[in-house]
Tab-separated table of C-alpha atoms in Angstrom:
chain	number	residue	atom	x	y	z
F	123	MET	CA	-112.760	-25.965	22.715
F	124	SER	CA	-115.584	-27.552	21.324
F	125	GLU	CA	-115.991	-30.725	19.246
F	126	GLU	CA	-116.692	-28.604	16.027
F	127	ASN	CA	-113.893	-26.505	16.292
F	128	LYS	CA	-111.079	-29.261	16.934
F	129	PRO	CA	-108.534	-29.112	14.151
F	130	PRO	CA	-108.879	-32.521	12.033
F	131	PRO	CA	-106.292	-34.980	12.363
F	132	ASN	CA	-103.134	-34.469	10.144
F	133	ASN	CA	-103.986	-37.305	7.572
F	134	LEU	CA	-107.759	-36.330	7.419
F	135	VAL	CA	-109.465	-34.083	5.646
F	136	LEU	CA	-106.919	-31.843	4.343
F	137	LEU	CA	-108.871	-29.866	1.439
F	138	GLN	CA	-107.393	-26.480	1.968
F	139	ILE	CA	-109.180	-23.721	0.297
F	140	PRO	CA	-106.936	-20.728	-0.610
F	141	ARG	CA	-107.335	-18.148	1.901
F	142	ARG	CA	-107.737	-15.113	-0.944
F	143	SER	CA	-110.529	-17.250	-2.443
F	144	THR	CA	-113.891	-15.606	-3.038
F	145	PHE	CA	-115.361	-18.361	-0.693
F	146	PHE	CA	-114.827	-16.662	2.540
F	147	LEU	CA	-116.473	-13.306	3.839
F	148	PRO	CA	-113.367	-11.773	5.151
F	149	VAL	CA	-113.643	-10.612	8.578
F	150	LYS	CA	-113.715	-6.618	8.321
F	151	GLU	CA	-110.463	-5.661	10.261
F	152	LYS	CA	-110.899	-2.796	12.644
F	153	LYS	CA	-107.633	-1.051	12.082
F	154	PRO	CA	-106.071	-0.137	14.885
F	155	ILE	CA	-105.632	3.708	15.397
F	156	GLU	CA	-104.083	4.199	18.608
F	157	ASN	CA	-100.440	4.498	18.965
F	158	ARG	CA	-99.608	5.734	15.498
F	159	GLU	CA	-96.367	7.018	14.526
F	160	VAL	CA	-96.424	10.834	14.092
F	161	PRO	CA	-95.478	12.048	10.759
F	162	PRO	CA	-92.267	14.334	11.184
F	163	SER	CA	-93.523	17.981	11.475
F	164	LYS	CA	-91.623	18.836	8.151
F	165	MET	CA	-93.843	16.625	6.672
F	166	LEU	CA	-97.116	17.240	8.193
F	167	PRO	CA	-98.948	19.405	5.832
F	168	ALA	CA	-98.315	16.911	3.260
F	169	ALA	CA	-99.228	14.378	5.203
F	170	ILE	CA	-102.935	15.859	6.352
F	171	GLU	CA	-103.081	17.006	2.445
F	172	SER	CA	-102.783	13.086	1.499
F	173	VAL	CA	-105.339	12.019	4.295
F	174	LEU	CA	-107.679	14.885	3.011
F	175	PHE	CA	-107.165	13.431	-0.658
F	176	VAL	CA	-108.085	9.958	0.209
F	177	SER	CA	-111.133	10.725	2.215
F	178	PRO	CA	-114.440	10.836	0.507
F	179	GLU	CA	-116.051	12.470	3.072
F	180	PRO	CA	-115.277	15.652	5.379
F	181	LEU	CA	-113.018	14.775	7.737
F	182	SER	CA	-113.121	16.794	11.332
F	183	VAL	CA	-109.905	17.959	12.937
F	184	ALA	CA	-110.246	15.464	15.442
F	185	ARG	CA	-110.444	12.502	13.299
F	186	ILE	CA	-107.240	13.773	11.328
F	187	ASN	CA	-105.294	13.981	14.450
F	188	THR	CA	-106.134	10.743	15.413
F	189	ILE	CA	-104.907	9.212	11.743
F	190	LEU	CA	-101.920	11.001	11.939
F	191	GLY	CA	-100.963	9.952	15.511
F	192	LYS	CA	-102.076	13.102	17.635
F	193	PRO	CA	-99.634	15.545	16.185
F	194	GLY	CA	-101.961	18.322	18.179
F	195	ILE	CA	-105.233	19.791	17.405
F	196	ASP	CA	-104.345	23.245	17.301
F	197	GLU	CA	-101.216	22.495	14.690
F	198	ILE	CA	-103.368	20.511	12.678
F	199	TYR	CA	-106.197	23.459	12.328
F	200	ALA	CA	-103.240	25.929	11.582
F	201	ILE	CA	-102.245	23.915	8.528
F	202	LEU	CA	-105.625	23.210	7.252
F	203	ARG	CA	-106.330	26.926	7.163
F	204	SER	CA	-102.727	27.638	5.415
F	205	LEU	CA	-103.653	24.660	3.047
F	206	LYS	CA	-107.155	26.295	2.515
F	207	LYS	CA	-105.902	29.546	1.868
F	208	SER	CA	-102.946	28.166	-0.620
F	209	TYR	CA	-105.759	26.239	-2.650
F	210	GLU	CA	-107.705	29.206	-3.170
F	211	GLN	CA	-104.490	31.413	-4.164
F	212	GLU	CA	-103.160	28.889	-6.559
F	213	GLU	CA	-106.355	28.767	-8.465
F	214	ARG	CA	-106.596	25.062	-8.521
F	215	GLY	CA	-109.185	23.077	-9.745
F	216	PHE	CA	-110.335	22.084	-6.416
F	217	LEU	CA	-110.479	23.508	-3.128
F	218	LEU	CA	-110.103	22.914	0.416
F	219	MET	CA	-113.673	23.377	1.842
F	220	GLU	CA	-114.848	23.600	5.550
F	221	VAL	CA	-118.114	21.177	5.316
F	222	ASN	CA	-120.397	19.647	7.866
F	223	ARG	CA	-117.656	20.673	10.671
F	224	GLY	CA	-114.872	18.830	8.770
F	225	TRP	CA	-112.752	19.296	5.904
F	226	HIS	CA	-113.140	18.199	2.287
F	227	PHE	CA	-111.540	18.393	-1.063
F	228	ARG	CA	-114.336	19.771	-3.443
F	229	THR	CA	-114.143	20.777	-6.898
F	230	ASP	CA	-114.380	24.649	-7.602
F	231	PRO	CA	-118.191	25.630	-8.758
F	232	ARG	CA	-116.612	27.658	-11.614
F	233	PHE	CA	-115.960	24.062	-13.465
F	234	ALA	CA	-119.558	22.334	-12.619
F	235	LYS	CA	-120.702	22.186	-16.199
F	236	TRP	CA	-117.872	20.426	-17.580
F	237	LEU	CA	-117.808	18.226	-14.454
F	238	ARG	CA	-121.890	17.490	-14.287
F	239	PRO	CA	-121.722	14.821	-17.272
F	240	LEU	CA	-118.703	13.082	-15.348
F	241	SER	CA	-120.668	12.791	-11.861
F	242	GLU	CA	-122.641	9.807	-10.951
F	243	GLU	CA	-124.233	11.368	-8.202
F	244	THR	CA	-126.448	13.907	-8.814
F	245	ALA	CA	-127.800	16.847	-6.293
F	246	PRO	CA	-131.329	15.681	-5.374
F	247	ARG	CA	-133.732	18.290	-7.347
F	248	LEU	CA	-135.946	20.249	-5.349
F	249	SER	CA	-139.030	21.879	-6.208
F	250	LYS	CA	-139.589	25.616	-5.210
F	251	ALA	CA	-141.854	24.362	-2.330
F	252	ALA	CA	-139.779	21.934	-1.419
F	253	LEU	CA	-136.964	24.680	-1.140
F	254	GLU	CA	-139.389	26.666	0.740
F	255	ALA	CA	-140.037	23.938	3.459
F	256	LEU	CA	-136.267	23.081	4.014
F	257	SER	CA	-135.365	26.548	4.439
F	258	ILE	CA	-138.097	26.720	7.335
F	259	ILE	CA	-136.994	23.613	8.753
F	260	ALA	CA	-133.235	24.799	8.434
F	261	TYR	CA	-133.792	28.171	10.063
F	262	HIS	CA	-136.355	27.529	12.409
F	263	GLN	CA	-135.526	24.008	13.451
F	264	PRO	CA	-136.825	22.213	15.349
F	265	ALA	CA	-139.888	22.785	13.232
F	266	THR	CA	-143.604	20.690	13.143
F	267	LYS	CA	-145.463	20.526	10.141
F	268	SER	CA	-147.988	22.832	11.210
F	269	ASP	CA	-144.939	25.672	11.738
F	270	ILE	CA	-144.324	25.032	8.187
F	271	ASP	CA	-147.797	25.066	7.108
F	272	LYS	CA	-148.423	28.049	8.790
F	273	LEU	CA	-145.430	29.935	7.249
F	274	ARG	CA	-146.302	28.858	3.827
F	275	GLY	CA	-149.948	28.953	4.247
F	276	VAL	CA	-150.218	25.816	2.588
F	277	ASP	CA	-150.357	22.079	3.437
F	278	SER	CA	-146.499	20.993	3.232
F	279	ALA	CA	-147.188	17.156	3.714
F	280	ALA	CA	-145.601	15.954	0.480
F	281	VAL	CA	-142.705	18.087	0.195
F	282	VAL	CA	-141.680	17.408	3.694
F	283	LYS	CA	-141.967	13.590	2.460
F	284	VAL	CA	-139.713	14.592	-0.199
F	285	LEU	CA	-137.104	15.968	2.048
F	286	LEU	CA	-137.366	13.150	4.164
F	287	GLU	CA	-136.825	10.629	1.393
F	288	TYR	CA	-133.503	12.702	0.328
F	289	ASN	CA	-132.570	12.319	3.805
F	290	LEU	CA	-131.903	16.184	4.069
F	291	VAL	CA	-134.249	16.359	7.003
F	292	GLU	CA	-135.173	13.998	9.658
F	293	VAL	CA	-137.544	13.558	13.039
F	294	GLN	CA	-135.820	14.548	15.572
F	295	GLY	CA	-138.437	14.028	18.258
F	296	ARG	CA	-141.675	14.975	19.487
F	297	LYS	CA	-142.983	18.325	20.733
F	298	GLU	CA	-143.968	18.263	24.134
F	299	GLY	CA	-147.611	19.636	25.337
F	300	THR	CA	-150.418	19.388	23.209
F	301	GLY	CA	-150.504	16.348	20.897
F	302	THR	CA	-146.919	14.766	19.952
F	303	ALA	CA	-146.331	16.561	16.350
F	304	MET	CA	-142.955	15.602	15.291
F	305	VAL	CA	-140.457	18.067	15.161
F	306	TYR	CA	-137.865	18.095	12.164
F	307	GLY	CA	-134.449	18.695	11.941
F	308	THR	CA	-131.630	19.157	9.093
F	309	THR	CA	-129.509	16.061	8.496
F	310	GLU	CA	-125.719	15.961	8.347
F	311	GLN	CA	-126.272	15.059	4.572
F	312	PHE	CA	-128.056	18.443	4.244
F	313	LEU	CA	-124.820	20.150	5.465
F	314	SER	CA	-122.790	18.076	3.013
F	315	ILE	CA	-125.185	18.522	0.022
F	316	PHE	CA	-125.353	22.401	0.472
F	317	ASN	CA	-121.783	22.563	1.096
F	318	LEU	CA	-122.206	24.366	4.769
F	319	ARG	CA	-119.913	24.155	7.875
F	320	ASP	CA	-122.573	24.177	9.985
F	321	LEU	CA	-126.191	25.588	10.335
F	322	SER	CA	-124.632	29.372	11.098
F	323	ASP	CA	-123.108	29.252	8.122
F	324	LEU	CA	-126.337	29.324	6.218
F	325	PRO	CA	-126.966	32.507	4.252
F	326	ARG	CA	-128.325	35.297	6.656
F	327	MET	CA	-132.058	35.660	6.702
F	328	ARG	CA	-133.344	39.079	6.448
F	329	ASP	CA	-134.563	40.571	9.818
F	330	LEU	CA	-138.350	41.327	10.277
F	331	GLN	CA	-137.378	44.690	11.319
F	332	GLU	CA	-135.470	45.239	8.259
F	333	ILE	CA	-138.438	44.357	5.910
F	334	GLU	CA	-140.907	46.330	7.744
F	335	GLU	CA	-138.798	49.208	7.692
F	336	SER	CA	-138.103	48.656	4.022
F	337	ASP	CA	-141.498	50.041	2.574
F	338	GLU	CA	-142.223	46.949	0.490
F	339	PHE	CA	-145.594	46.568	2.386
F	340	PRO	CA	-147.082	49.876	2.114
F	341	PHE	CA	-150.729	49.146	2.086
F	342	LEU	CA	-150.902	47.083	5.157
M	96	MET	CA	-156.332	49.946	-10.890
M	97	LEU	CA	-156.594	46.722	-12.450
M	98	ALA	CA	-153.268	45.049	-12.253
M	99	TYR	CA	-153.666	41.735	-13.543
M	100	ASN	CA	-156.389	39.987	-16.010
M	101	ILE	CA	-157.411	36.456	-15.544
M	102	GLU	CA	-156.068	35.479	-18.835
M	103	SER	CA	-152.792	36.428	-17.895
M	104	GLN	CA	-152.949	34.166	-14.830
M	105	LYS	CA	-152.856	31.253	-17.003
M	106	VAL	CA	-149.153	30.851	-17.198
M	107	GLN	CA	-149.054	31.544	-13.483
M	108	ILE	CA	-151.490	28.658	-11.936
M	109	GLU	CA	-149.002	26.020	-11.838
M	110	THR	CA	-146.246	27.960	-10.133
M	111	PHE	CA	-148.234	29.143	-7.070
M	112	ASP	CA	-148.267	26.675	-4.465
M	113	GLY	CA	-150.428	28.786	-1.893
M	114	PRO	CA	-152.535	31.123	-1.263
M	115	LEU	CA	-149.731	33.220	0.472
M	116	GLU	CA	-147.663	33.094	-2.417
M	117	LEU	CA	-150.386	34.140	-5.028
M	118	LEU	CA	-150.794	37.415	-2.761
M	119	LEU	CA	-147.573	37.801	-2.619
M	120	TYR	CA	-147.006	37.633	-6.043
M	121	LEU	CA	-149.740	40.068	-6.849
M	122	VAL	CA	-148.714	42.482	-4.213
M	123	ARG	CA	-144.916	42.580	-5.572
M	124	LYS	CA	-144.946	41.651	-9.353
M	125	GLU	CA	-147.664	44.007	-9.894
M	126	GLY	CA	-147.448	46.655	-7.623
M	127	ILE	CA	-150.736	46.727	-6.614
M	128	ASP	CA	-152.291	47.934	-3.634
M	129	ILE	CA	-154.842	45.205	-2.237
M	130	LEU	CA	-157.305	47.806	-1.047
M	131	GLU	CA	-157.265	49.837	-3.869
M	132	VAL	CA	-157.908	46.637	-6.310
M	133	PRO	CA	-161.799	46.268	-6.994
M	134	ILE	CA	-163.197	43.274	-4.915
M	135	SER	CA	-164.711	41.687	-7.858
M	136	ASN	CA	-161.732	41.507	-9.516
M	137	ILE	CA	-159.353	39.933	-6.768
M	138	THR	CA	-162.109	37.363	-6.173
M	139	ASP	CA	-162.304	36.698	-9.848
M	140	ALA	CA	-158.355	36.203	-9.685
M	141	TYR	CA	-158.836	33.591	-6.965
M	142	LEU	CA	-161.701	31.844	-7.921
M	143	PHE	CA	-160.282	31.310	-11.450
M	144	HIS	CA	-157.016	29.659	-9.627
M	145	ILE	CA	-159.382	27.564	-7.464
M	146	ARG	CA	-161.451	26.514	-10.276
M	147	THR	CA	-158.448	25.070	-12.041
M	148	MET	CA	-156.900	23.739	-8.705
M	149	ASP	CA	-160.072	21.572	-7.875
M	150	LEU	CA	-158.769	19.234	-10.474
M	151	LEU	CA	-155.529	19.104	-9.468
M	152	ASN	CA	-155.429	19.410	-5.616
M	153	ILE	CA	-158.645	19.809	-3.739
M	154	ASN	CA	-156.759	20.125	-0.033
M	155	SER	CA	-155.181	23.371	-1.087
M	156	ALA	CA	-157.939	24.717	-2.708
M	157	GLY	CA	-159.443	25.181	0.618
M	158	ASP	CA	-156.337	27.554	1.723
M	159	PHE	CA	-157.185	29.612	-1.195
M	160	LEU	CA	-160.780	29.746	-0.706
M	161	LEU	CA	-159.974	30.984	3.129
M	162	MET	CA	-157.762	33.639	1.620
M	163	ALA	CA	-160.378	34.882	-0.515
M	164	SER	CA	-162.842	35.202	1.783
M	165	THR	CA	-160.621	37.111	4.045
M	166	LEU	CA	-159.881	39.771	1.265
M	167	CYS	CA	-163.384	39.953	0.702
M	168	TYR	CA	-164.441	40.611	4.099
M	169	LEU	CA	-161.473	43.098	4.380
M	170	LYS	CA	-162.611	45.052	1.663
M	171	CYS	CA	-166.321	45.062	2.770
M	172	GLN	CA	-165.144	46.424	6.015
M	173	GLU	CA	-163.055	49.145	4.034
M	174	ILE	CA	-166.408	50.191	2.310
M	175	LEU	CA	-168.199	50.242	5.049
M	176	ASN	CA	-165.848	52.094	7.410
M	177	ILE	CA	-165.925	54.984	5.100
M	178	ASN	CA	-168.447	56.612	7.113
M	179	ASP	CA	-167.865	54.781	10.119
M	180	ASP	CA	-167.474	57.089	13.301
M	181	GLY	CA	-165.511	54.623	15.237
M	182	SER	CA	-168.464	53.359	17.187
M	183	LYS	CA	-168.876	49.921	15.914
M	184	GLU	CA	-167.178	47.377	18.213
M	185	TYR	CA	-165.372	44.387	16.805
M	186	THR	CA	-164.512	41.106	18.597
M	187	GLU	CA	-161.002	39.625	18.251
M	188	GLU	CA	-162.047	37.514	15.574
M	189	ASP	CA	-163.795	40.272	13.303
M	190	ASP	CA	-161.694	43.257	13.817
M	191	PRO	CA	-160.388	44.074	10.407
M	192	LEU	CA	-157.426	45.751	12.065
M	193	VAL	CA	-156.407	42.466	13.695
M	194	ILE	CA	-156.860	40.656	10.632
M	195	LYS	CA	-154.832	42.994	8.736
M	196	ASN	CA	-151.983	42.641	10.791
M	197	ARG	CA	-152.155	38.833	11.142
M	198	LEU	CA	-151.962	39.001	7.386
M	199	ARG	CA	-149.393	41.694	7.306
M	200	ALA	CA	-146.863	39.212	9.611
M	201	GLN	CA	-148.019	36.533	7.648
M	202	LEU	CA	-146.966	38.015	4.266
M	203	ILE	CA	-143.564	39.217	5.820
M	204	ASN	CA	-142.906	35.884	7.341
M	205	TYR	CA	-143.508	34.413	4.061
M	206	GLN	CA	-141.578	36.883	2.367
M	207	ARG	CA	-138.596	36.172	4.356
M	208	CYS	CA	-139.135	32.366	3.941
M	209	LYS	CA	-138.927	32.638	0.349
M	210	GLU	CA	-135.849	35.081	0.066
M	211	ALA	CA	-134.209	32.252	2.244
M	212	SER	CA	-135.387	29.439	0.275
M	213	ILE	CA	-133.956	31.342	-2.989
M	214	GLN	CA	-130.663	31.862	-0.843
M	215	LEU	CA	-130.552	28.365	-0.221
M	216	GLY	CA	-131.429	27.187	-3.814
M	217	GLN	CA	-128.315	29.027	-5.315
M	218	GLN	CA	-126.116	27.993	-2.741
M	219	ASN	CA	-123.331	25.805	-4.337
M	220	ARG	CA	-124.682	22.186	-4.335
M	221	LEU	CA	-122.887	19.051	-4.202
M	222	GLY	CA	-123.586	17.101	-7.170
M	223	ARG	CA	-124.713	20.210	-9.190
M	224	ASP	CA	-121.978	22.718	-8.552
M	225	ILE	CA	-119.432	21.016	-6.649
M	226	PHE	CA	-118.065	17.674	-7.094
M	227	THR	CA	-116.029	15.380	-4.787
M	228	ARG	CA	-114.345	12.176	-4.997
M	229	PRO	CA	-117.114	9.435	-5.019
M	230	LYS	CA	-117.608	7.320	-2.351
M	231	ALA	CA	-116.298	3.829	-2.769
M	232	GLU	CA	-119.036	1.318	-3.392
M	233	GLN	CA	-119.369	-1.251	-0.350
M	234	LYS	CA	-118.044	-4.286	-2.023
M	235	GLU	CA	-115.762	-5.286	0.631
M	236	HIS	CA	-116.911	-9.073	1.245
M	237	ILE	CA	-116.027	-9.575	-2.634
M	238	SER	CA	-112.151	-9.765	-3.000
M	239	ALA	CA	-110.368	-10.682	-5.970
M	240	PRO	CA	-109.443	-14.354	-6.319
M	241	TYR	CA	-105.723	-14.887	-5.862
M	242	ILE	CA	-104.375	-16.159	-8.868
M	243	SER	CA	-100.825	-17.530	-8.724
M	244	THR	CA	-100.029	-17.286	-12.363
M	245	ASP	CA	-99.418	-15.009	-15.279
M	246	ALA	CA	-100.537	-14.719	-18.746
M	247	MET	CA	-98.144	-17.805	-19.795
M	248	GLY	CA	-99.321	-20.254	-17.119
M	249	LEU	CA	-103.050	-19.239	-18.315
M	250	LEU	CA	-102.089	-20.337	-21.912
M	251	LYS	CA	-100.318	-23.380	-20.761
M	252	ILE	CA	-103.141	-24.380	-18.691
M	253	PHE	CA	-105.352	-24.060	-21.652
M	254	TYR	CA	-102.908	-26.190	-23.717
M	255	THR	CA	-103.224	-28.735	-21.366
M	256	LEU	CA	-106.716	-28.931	-21.511
M	257	LEU	CA	-106.852	-28.616	-25.411
M	258	ASN	CA	-104.375	-31.702	-25.654
M	259	SER	CA	-106.062	-33.793	-23.262
M	260	ASN	CA	-108.522	-36.201	-25.048
M	261	ALA	CA	-111.493	-35.354	-23.040
M	262	ALA	CA	-111.529	-31.725	-24.284
M	263	GLN	CA	-111.058	-32.611	-27.690
M	264	LYS	CA	-114.290	-34.372	-28.437
M	265	LYS	CA	-117.183	-32.398	-29.493
M	266	GLU	CA	-119.413	-34.951	-30.581
M	267	GLN	CA	-120.945	-36.640	-27.155
M	268	GLU	CA	-121.493	-40.167	-27.163
M	269	LEU	CA	-122.480	-41.938	-24.075
M	270	ILE	CA	-120.368	-44.933	-23.347
M	271	ARG	CA	-120.717	-47.078	-20.145
M	272	SER	CA	-117.370	-46.803	-18.311
M	273	ARG	CA	-115.729	-50.141	-17.915
M	274	TYR	CA	-115.099	-49.926	-14.284
M	275	SER	CA	-117.723	-49.645	-11.336
M	276	ILE	CA	-116.844	-47.018	-8.796
M	277	ARG	CA	-116.126	-49.782	-6.378
M	278	GLU	CA	-113.658	-51.347	-8.892
M	279	MET	CA	-112.100	-47.630	-9.471
M	280	SER	CA	-111.943	-47.120	-5.962
M	281	LEU	CA	-110.165	-50.263	-5.178
M	282	TRP	CA	-107.941	-49.319	-8.168
M	283	ILE	CA	-107.194	-45.957	-6.363
M	284	LEU	CA	-106.765	-47.440	-3.311
M	285	ASN	CA	-103.891	-49.738	-4.571
M	286	ARG	CA	-102.284	-46.970	-6.433
M	287	LEU	CA	-102.046	-44.923	-3.052
M	288	HIS	CA	-100.964	-48.110	-1.395
M	289	LYS	CA	-97.930	-47.439	-3.386
M	290	GLY	CA	-97.442	-43.899	-2.530
M	291	SER	CA	-99.473	-40.557	-2.886
M	292	CYS	CA	-100.028	-38.994	-6.080
M	293	THR	CA	-101.674	-36.063	-7.559
M	294	LEU	CA	-105.929	-36.206	-8.827
M	295	ASN	CA	-104.521	-34.996	-12.148
M	296	ASP	CA	-102.053	-38.298	-12.329
M	297	LEU	CA	-105.387	-40.291	-11.536
M	298	LEU	CA	-107.636	-38.951	-14.133
M	299	LEU	CA	-104.925	-38.891	-16.870
M	300	ASN	CA	-104.221	-42.366	-16.534
M	301	GLN	CA	-107.824	-42.942	-17.486
M	302	ASP	CA	-108.583	-43.217	-21.526
M	303	THR	CA	-112.126	-42.299	-21.754
M	304	LEU	CA	-114.335	-39.719	-20.434
M	305	PRO	CA	-116.477	-41.958	-18.709
M	306	ASP	CA	-113.741	-43.285	-17.123
M	307	ARG	CA	-112.477	-40.543	-15.911
M	308	ILE	CA	-115.969	-39.445	-14.441
M	309	VAL	CA	-115.784	-42.522	-12.756
M	310	CYS	CA	-112.667	-41.933	-11.357
M	311	PHE	CA	-113.397	-38.747	-9.834
M	312	LEU	CA	-116.713	-39.859	-8.372
M	313	SER	CA	-114.553	-42.572	-6.615
M	314	VAL	CA	-112.393	-39.940	-5.127
M	315	LEU	CA	-115.126	-38.094	-3.780
M	316	GLU	CA	-116.626	-41.433	-2.367
M	317	LEU	CA	-113.326	-42.302	-0.850
M	318	ALA	CA	-113.085	-38.947	0.859
M	319	LYS	CA	-116.358	-39.490	1.791
M	320	LEU	CA	-115.306	-42.508	3.743
M	321	ASN	CA	-112.078	-41.104	4.991
M	322	HIS	CA	-109.775	-42.813	3.134
M	323	LEU	CA	-108.207	-39.820	1.142
M	324	GLY	CA	-106.365	-37.044	2.420
M	325	PHE	CA	-106.557	-34.066	0.223
M	326	GLU	CA	-103.815	-31.369	0.193
M	327	GLN	CA	-103.204	-28.285	-2.276
M	328	ARG	CA	-100.375	-26.313	-1.434
M	329	ALA	CA	-101.640	-23.093	-3.267
M	330	HIS	CA	-104.564	-21.812	-5.214
M	331	LEU	CA	-105.134	-23.442	-8.539
M	332	LYS	CA	-102.007	-25.813	-7.948
M	333	PRO	CA	-102.350	-29.828	-8.197
M	334	LEU	CA	-104.304	-31.230	-5.729
M	335	HIS	CA	-102.266	-34.153	-3.783
M	336	LEU	CA	-103.833	-37.257	-2.490
M	337	SER	CA	-102.694	-39.360	0.457
M	338	PRO	CA	-103.981	-42.403	1.478
M	339	CYS	CA	-105.312	-42.522	5.297
M	340	PHE	CA	-104.984	-46.152	5.665
M	341	SER	CA	-101.934	-47.814	7.331
M	342	GLU	CA	-100.932	-50.922	5.829
M	343	VAL	CA	-104.079	-53.093	4.778
M	344	ILE	CA	-106.301	-51.709	1.829
M	345	PRO	CA	-109.750	-50.925	3.634
M	346	GLU	CA	-113.165	-52.975	2.680
M	347	LEU	CA	-115.287	-50.828	0.453
M	348	PRO	CA	-118.961	-50.176	1.784
M	349	ILE	CA	-119.636	-48.637	-1.256
M	350	TYR	CA	-123.055	-49.511	-2.921
M	351	ASP	CA	-122.889	-50.120	-6.358
M	352	GLN	CA	-125.695	-50.242	-8.582
M	353	GLN	CA	-123.664	-51.280	-11.255
M	354	GLU	CA	-122.921	-54.597	-10.104
M	355	GLU	CA	-125.918	-55.211	-8.893
M	356	GLN	CA	-127.520	-54.708	-12.292
M	357	TYR	CA	-125.182	-57.309	-13.647
M	358	GLU	CA	-125.992	-59.768	-11.305
M	359	SER	CA	-129.957	-59.326	-11.955
M	360	PHE	CA	-129.237	-60.014	-15.669
């Protein structure tokens, strides 16, 4: 034990600052997550519901499994699906949604106009150009800025910057080969904000062939 | 047929982000066939657009110029090729067919990307269409102070303060304490020699505010010299003072300005 850490003699400085005062920066306690008791199987659906209710962000099945002491991934998955279904059928104000490879309670979009004034968090406002660039990155990722420029036929530096600021896209590396162009991809924040389970959940893009056969460009 | 006029473009100018968008707009909304449009008109529409954009964004004006010239070139070739017997040879750079196909592919790809962006824009968005529990603010380092009393307890403390002489005086008068820190310290040590007491006891023993201040300073001095020990059993509970010396009251090396001053007079 070093000199500084030695406890003072009993009769010396005994000025005690109470433990729960504001003077101390509390040490962030790492909650031990192993060896937890599993809730009785009868209560498992309700337990899962309570865990989801408390979480401010989407929880993956694996995470729920760990929190509840590992009752089994398959079981949890089945319960989540039935919970989701029951919320949809019961016409509740909020629904259980699959977002960002996890599960999350989110409100029914039908009530958006009444909730908007209540909410402090607002969705990023995206211009038409920003949405175009974002969709190019989302569907073509990893995409370079020149890919975006080429598809839009116009310089996109400013809109890409906006997307980076909103943390909707991120630099995922540099392209191999000529030059070292940065390649962009979408973030987890993107999935969360656009309420997508994963990238395969993106709205389907029309096939090239479909457009070509559709007579929309008769002149060319 | 002329499917647009320059005046009507005024409204649209700000909404076109690039030449492809303008072209797509002309093609789809107005239903025109680029190859049927009089060349002067399409050039006019483009130049009008570029003129406005010159002021706003010089970077994209170049893109519009390129598109305008490409269209002009295509139209020229179309006119020239009416009586062409196919004997003219083109390089890849200036073959109108290649250019046309490239433009077509560009337009179709842009159309796809535009559709996708519209769909994405309509997608339920967190904070706009759907909402969730807000994330708790990260205020973990500030925990609420623990107060071991209730509302009545607070009132009691407040009355104790009101009733003490010090709190009642509103007008401030500067009075020199009757005692020096040295004298006060000795008094405290003597007091503690008889047994431990609380800081409150010591302070309430003094009649005047200056005496109380001197008393408090003396306690601090003694604590600094390790002649005193403090103990507080709970938050906001009285502070217990205990002597840290055995039998003999220790010598005080406290420098006393007041005494020196008296001596010099």
